[in-house]
């Protein structure tokens, strides 16, 4: 066996390993989060006057209830509660744009999330006090959906999601 043959064999082995790794990662689509048993509720009607008062103070038009944004917010709140963590992206391959489009939300869209607030007023206040979340609420959006879900395994810890949409 010559050194050229040995080098070729190693190179081939590396290529095969790289192909195998690429194939395994490509096939690792994260299955949808298990959300069927997580208690959740649409809080849009309660949040809308609070958000619209903020927008009015800033000379912006009011938002409207967007059923698709509400569905996307409920789904995200349930996902976070199920995972027991406040994150926009949960799992390998998660994609905000694809996730909200699946619910019928028109893009551009934005999402605010929160954890631990016991009522809608506290959640909206937390978002107002966060520059990035405030920026989203004052953005050029038309629709709103807000949801709350609880994590029963953590003493019913509340998880909030707000989806702002374009109509």
PDB file of C-alpha atoms in Angstrom:
ATOM      1  CA  UNK A   1       0.000   0.000   0.000  1.00  0.00           C
ATOM      2  CA  UNK A   2       1.507   3.343  -1.002  1.00  0.00           C
ATOM      3  CA  UNK A   3       1.159   6.610   0.856  1.00  0.00           C
ATOM      4  CA  UNK A   4      -0.918   7.986  -2.038  1.00  0.00           C
ATOM      5  CA  UNK A   5      -3.419   5.174  -1.641  1.00  0.00           C
ATOM      6  CA  UNK A   6      -3.550   5.746   2.113  1.00  0.00           C
ATOM      7  CA  UNK A   7      -4.111   9.505   1.644  1.00  0.00           C
ATOM      8  CA  UNK A   8      -6.853   8.799  -0.899  1.00  0.00           C
ATOM      9  CA  UNK A   9      -8.509   6.368   1.469  1.00  0.00           C
ATOM     10  CA  UNK A  10      -8.466   8.882   4.314  1.00  0.00           C
ATOM     11  CA  UNK A  11      -9.852  11.599   2.049  1.00  0.00           C
ATOM     12  CA  UNK A  12     -12.627   9.286   0.944  1.00  0.00           C
ATOM     13  CA  UNK A  13     -13.382   8.390   4.544  1.00  0.00           C
ATOM     14  CA  UNK A  14     -13.595  12.068   5.454  1.00  0.00           C
ATOM     15  CA  UNK A  15     -15.882  12.769   2.512  1.00  0.00           C
ATOM     16  CA  UNK A  16     -18.150   9.893   3.468  1.00  0.00           C
ATOM     17  CA  UNK A  17     -18.237  11.032   7.077  1.00  0.00           C
ATOM     18  CA  UNK A  18     -19.104  14.575   5.978  1.00  0.00           C
ATOM     19  CA  UNK A  19     -21.868  13.291   3.696  1.00  0.00           C
ATOM     20  CA  UNK A  20     -23.266  11.095   6.457  1.00  0.00           C
ATOM     21  CA  UNK A  21     -23.247  13.996   8.904  1.00  0.00           C
ATOM     22  CA  UNK A  22     -24.933  16.290   6.368  1.00  0.00           C
ATOM     23  CA  UNK A  23     -27.595  13.684   5.638  1.00  0.00           C
ATOM     24  CA  UNK A  24     -28.295  13.072   9.305  1.00  0.00           C
ATOM     25  CA  UNK A  25     -28.608  16.792  10.076  1.00  0.00           C
ATOM     26  CA  UNK A  26     -30.809  17.376   7.019  1.00  0.00           C
ATOM     27  CA  UNK A  27     -33.174  14.637   8.117  1.00  0.00           C
ATOM     28  CA  UNK A  28     -33.362  16.002  11.675  1.00  0.00           C
ATOM     29  CA  UNK A  29     -36.459  18.099  11.226  1.00  0.00           C
ATOM     30  CA  UNK A  30     -37.843  18.841  14.649  1.00  0.00           C
ATOM     31  CA  UNK A  31     -41.302  17.379  15.037  1.00  0.00           C
ATOM     32  CA  UNK A  32     -44.010  19.819  16.064  1.00  0.00           C
ATOM     33  CA  UNK A  33     -44.111  20.468  19.776  1.00  0.00           C
ATOM     34  CA  UNK A  34     -46.617  18.397  21.726  1.00  0.00           C
ATOM     35  CA  UNK A  35     -49.150  21.024  22.744  1.00  0.00           C
ATOM     36  CA  UNK A  36     -52.523  19.311  23.050  1.00  0.00           C
ATOM     37  CA  UNK A  37     -52.684  19.145  26.875  1.00  0.00           C
ATOM     38  CA  UNK A  38     -51.386  22.632  27.661  1.00  0.00           C
ATOM     39  CA  UNK A  39     -54.076  25.031  28.915  1.00  0.00           C
ATOM     40  CA  UNK A  40     -54.074  28.225  26.829  1.00  0.00           C
ATOM     41  CA  UNK A  41     -56.363  31.155  26.154  1.00  0.00           C
ATOM     42  CA  UNK A  42     -56.679  33.952  23.638  1.00  0.00           C
ATOM     43  CA  UNK A  43     -56.054  37.230  25.492  1.00  0.00           C
ATOM     44  CA  UNK A  44     -56.278  39.534  22.463  1.00  0.00           C
ATOM     45  CA  UNK A  45     -59.511  41.263  23.528  1.00  0.00           C
ATOM     46  CA  UNK A  46     -57.945  42.212  26.880  1.00  0.00           C
ATOM     47  CA  UNK A  47     -54.586  43.283  25.424  1.00  0.00           C
ATOM     48  CA  UNK A  48     -55.903  45.259  22.448  1.00  0.00           C
ATOM     49  CA  UNK A  49     -57.090  48.360  24.374  1.00  0.00           C
ATOM     50  CA  UNK A  50     -53.775  48.528  26.238  1.00  0.00           C
ATOM     51  CA  UNK A  51     -51.702  48.280  23.067  1.00  0.00           C
ATOM     52  CA  UNK A  52     -53.950  50.696  21.182  1.00  0.00           C
ATOM     53  CA  UNK A  53     -53.701  53.266  24.003  1.00  0.00           C
ATOM     54  CA  UNK A  54     -49.910  53.038  23.689  1.00  0.00           C
ATOM     55  CA  UNK A  55     -50.115  53.439  19.922  1.00  0.00           C
ATOM     56  CA  UNK A  56     -52.498  56.414  20.240  1.00  0.00           C
ATOM     57  CA  UNK A  57     -50.044  58.174  22.598  1.00  0.00           C
ATOM     58  CA  UNK A  58     -47.464  57.777  19.853  1.00  0.00           C
ATOM     59  CA  UNK A  59     -49.728  59.032  17.050  1.00  0.00           C
ATOM     60  CA  UNK A  60     -50.184  55.589  15.493  1.00  0.00           C
ATOM     61  CA  UNK A  61     -53.362  53.986  14.159  1.00  0.00           C
ATOM     62  CA  UNK A  62     -55.026  51.294  16.257  1.00  0.00           C
ATOM     63  CA  UNK A  63     -54.505  47.589  15.686  1.00  0.00           C
ATOM     64  CA  UNK A  64     -57.375  45.189  14.999  1.00  0.00           C
ATOM     65  CA  UNK A  65     -57.952  41.667  16.229  1.00  0.00           C
ATOM     66  CA  UNK A  66     -56.351  39.282  13.741  1.00  0.00           C
ATOM     67  CA  UNK A  67     -57.673  35.725  14.126  1.00  0.00           C
ATOM     68  CA  UNK A  68     -54.586  34.265  12.417  1.00  0.00           C
ATOM     69  CA  UNK A  69     -52.246  36.226  14.712  1.00  0.00           C
ATOM     70  CA  UNK A  70     -54.286  35.037  17.706  1.00  0.00           C
ATOM     71  CA  UNK A  71     -53.946  31.418  16.566  1.00  0.00           C
ATOM     72  CA  UNK A  72     -50.198  31.870  16.089  1.00  0.00           C
ATOM     73  CA  UNK A  73     -49.902  33.460  19.547  1.00  0.00           C
ATOM     74  CA  UNK A  74     -51.841  30.598  21.173  1.00  0.00           C
ATOM     75  CA  UNK A  75     -49.611  28.074  19.413  1.00  0.00           C
ATOM     76  CA  UNK A  76     -46.401  29.819  20.533  1.00  0.00           C
ATOM     77  CA  UNK A  77     -47.587  30.275  24.125  1.00  0.00           C
ATOM     78  CA  UNK A  78     -48.432  26.559  24.278  1.00  0.00           C
ATOM     79  CA  UNK A  79     -45.063  25.604  22.806  1.00  0.00           C
ATOM     80  CA  UNK A  80     -43.196  27.640  25.396  1.00  0.00           C
ATOM     81  CA  UNK A  81     -45.316  26.293  28.243  1.00  0.00           C
ATOM     82  CA  UNK A  82     -44.811  22.758  26.987  1.00  0.00           C
ATOM     83  CA  UNK A  83     -41.036  23.294  26.771  1.00  0.00           C
ATOM     84  CA  UNK A  84     -40.967  25.137  30.100  1.00  0.00           C
ATOM     85  CA  UNK A  85     -38.902  27.969  28.630  1.00  0.00           C
ATOM     86  CA  UNK A  86     -39.448  31.373  27.115  1.00  0.00           C
ATOM     87  CA  UNK A  87     -37.891  31.285  23.645  1.00  0.00           C
ATOM     88  CA  UNK A  88     -38.927  32.413  20.195  1.00  0.00           C
ATOM     89  CA  UNK A  89     -37.331  29.392  18.542  1.00  0.00           C
ATOM     90  CA  UNK A  90     -37.800  25.999  20.134  1.00  0.00           C
ATOM     91  CA  UNK A  91     -36.017  23.072  18.547  1.00  0.00           C
ATOM     92  CA  UNK A  92     -33.710  22.551  15.617  1.00  0.00           C
ATOM     93  CA  UNK A  93     -35.119  23.957  12.404  1.00  0.00           C
ATOM     94  CA  UNK A  94     -37.715  26.207  14.040  1.00  0.00           C
ATOM     95  CA  UNK A  95     -38.438  29.266  11.907  1.00  0.00           C
ATOM     96  CA  UNK A  96     -40.630  32.184  13.004  1.00  0.00           C
ATOM     97  CA  UNK A  97     -41.716  33.149   9.479  1.00  0.00           C
ATOM     98  CA  UNK A  98     -42.742  29.622   8.527  1.00  0.00           C
ATOM     99  CA  UNK A  99     -44.452  29.085  11.877  1.00  0.00           C
ATOM    100  CA  UNK A 100     -46.673  32.165  11.666  1.00  0.00           C
ATOM    101  CA  UNK A 101     -47.383  31.709   7.959  1.00  0.00           C
ATOM    102  CA  UNK A 102     -48.686  28.228   8.805  1.00  0.00           C
ATOM    103  CA  UNK A 103     -51.281  29.952  11.012  1.00  0.00           C
ATOM    104  CA  UNK A 104     -52.209  32.269   8.136  1.00  0.00           C
ATOM    105  CA  UNK A 105     -50.421  35.362   9.445  1.00  0.00           C
ATOM    106  CA  UNK A 106     -49.489  37.834   6.744  1.00  0.00           C
ATOM    107  CA  UNK A 107     -45.898  39.030   6.786  1.00  0.00           C
ATOM    108  CA  UNK A 108     -44.185  41.157   7.854  1.00  0.00           C
ATOM    109  CA  UNK A 109     -44.945  40.108  11.400  1.00  0.00           C
ATOM    110  CA  UNK A 110     -43.328  40.335  14.822  1.00  0.00           C
ATOM    111  CA  UNK A 111     -43.540  38.380  18.039  1.00  0.00           C
ATOM    112  CA  UNK A 112     -43.205  39.435  21.665  1.00  0.00           C
ATOM    113  CA  UNK A 113     -42.946  36.806  24.382  1.00  0.00           C
ATOM    114  CA  UNK A 114     -42.959  36.958  28.162  1.00  0.00           C
ATOM    115  CA  UNK A 115     -42.935  34.626  31.135  1.00  0.00           C
ATOM    116  CA  UNK A 116     -44.222  34.879  34.679  1.00  0.00           C
ATOM    117  CA  UNK A 117     -46.666  37.797  34.471  1.00  0.00           C
ATOM    118  CA  UNK A 118     -49.980  36.915  36.160  1.00  0.00           C
ATOM    119  CA  UNK A 119     -52.274  39.110  34.031  1.00  0.00           C
ATOM    120  CA  UNK A 120     -52.439  40.767  30.628  1.00  0.00           C
ATOM    121  CA  UNK A 121     -51.721  44.223  32.031  1.00  0.00           C
ATOM    122  CA  UNK A 122     -48.472  43.010  33.596  1.00  0.00           C
ATOM    123  CA  UNK A 123     -47.445  41.281  30.352  1.00  0.00           C
ATOM    124  CA  UNK A 124     -48.122  44.393  28.230  1.00  0.00           C
ATOM    125  CA  UNK A 125     -46.303  46.570  30.784  1.00  0.00           C
ATOM    126  CA  UNK A 126     -43.281  44.238  30.619  1.00  0.00           C
ATOM    127  CA  UNK A 127     -43.265  44.564  26.832  1.00  0.00           C
ATOM    128  CA  UNK A 128     -43.592  48.355  27.035  1.00  0.00           C
ATOM    129  CA  UNK A 129     -40.587  48.467  29.381  1.00  0.00           C
ATOM    130  CA  UNK A 130     -38.455  46.469  26.925  1.00  0.00           C
ATOM    131  CA  UNK A 131     -37.104  48.601  24.043  1.00  0.00           C
ATOM    132  CA  UNK A 132     -37.233  45.799  21.443  1.00  0.00           C
ATOM    133  CA  UNK A 133     -40.746  44.729  22.413  1.00  0.00           C
ATOM    134  CA  UNK A 134     -41.913  48.339  22.518  1.00  0.00           C
ATOM    135  CA  UNK A 135     -40.467  48.847  19.035  1.00  0.00           C
ATOM    136  CA  UNK A 136     -42.556  45.904  17.803  1.00  0.00           C
ATOM    137  CA  UNK A 137     -45.766  47.273  19.341  1.00  0.00           C
ATOM    138  CA  UNK A 138     -45.117  50.654  17.717  1.00  0.00           C
ATOM    139  CA  UNK A 139     -44.300  49.093  14.365  1.00  0.00           C
ATOM    140  CA  UNK A 140     -46.170  49.302  11.086  1.00  0.00           C
ATOM    141  CA  UNK A 141     -48.567  46.478  11.828  1.00  0.00           C
ATOM    142  CA  UNK A 142     -52.342  46.220  11.494  1.00  0.00           C
ATOM    143  CA  UNK A 143     -53.311  43.124  13.456  1.00  0.00           C
ATOM    144  CA  UNK A 144     -52.764  41.674  16.901  1.00  0.00           C
ATOM    145  CA  UNK A 145     -53.030  38.347  18.651  1.00  0.00           C
ATOM    146  CA  UNK A 146     -52.109  37.712  22.303  1.00  0.00           C
ATOM    147  CA  UNK A 147     -52.227  34.429  24.179  1.00  0.00           C
ATOM    148  CA  UNK A 148     -51.479  32.941  27.552  1.00  0.00           C
ATOM    149  CA  UNK A 149     -50.557  29.341  28.343  1.00  0.00           C
ATOM    150  CA  UNK A 150     -49.637  27.663  31.603  1.00  0.00           C
ATOM    151  CA  UNK A 151     -47.030  25.047  32.376  1.00  0.00           C
ATOM    152  CA  UNK A 152     -48.741  22.652  34.808  1.00  0.00           C
ATOM    153  CA  UNK A 153     -45.451  20.939  35.698  1.00  0.00           C
ATOM    154  CA  UNK A 154     -44.014  24.221  37.008  1.00  0.00           C
ATOM    155  CA  UNK A 155     -46.894  25.297  39.231  1.00  0.00           C
ATOM    156  CA  UNK A 156     -48.851  26.787  36.326  1.00  0.00           C
ATOM    157  CA  UNK A 157     -46.140  29.247  35.320  1.00  0.00           C
ATOM    158  CA  UNK A 158     -47.653  31.640  32.723  1.00  0.00           C
ATOM    159  CA  UNK A 159     -46.168  32.050  29.233  1.00  0.00           C
ATOM    160  CA  UNK A 160     -47.301  34.928  27.020  1.00  0.00           C
ATOM    161  CA  UNK A 161     -47.068  35.436  23.280  1.00  0.00           C
ATOM    162  CA  UNK A 162     -48.018  38.443  21.174  1.00  0.00           C
ATOM    163  CA  UNK A 163     -48.062  38.315  17.378  1.00  0.00           C
ATOM    164  CA  UNK A 164     -48.300  41.544  15.407  1.00  0.00           C
ATOM    165  CA  UNK A 165     -49.333  41.129  11.780  1.00  0.00           C
ATOM    166  CA  UNK A 166     -49.842  42.941   8.510  1.00  0.00           C
ATOM    167  CA  UNK A 167     -53.311  42.709   6.986  1.00  0.00           C
TER     168      UNK A 167
END
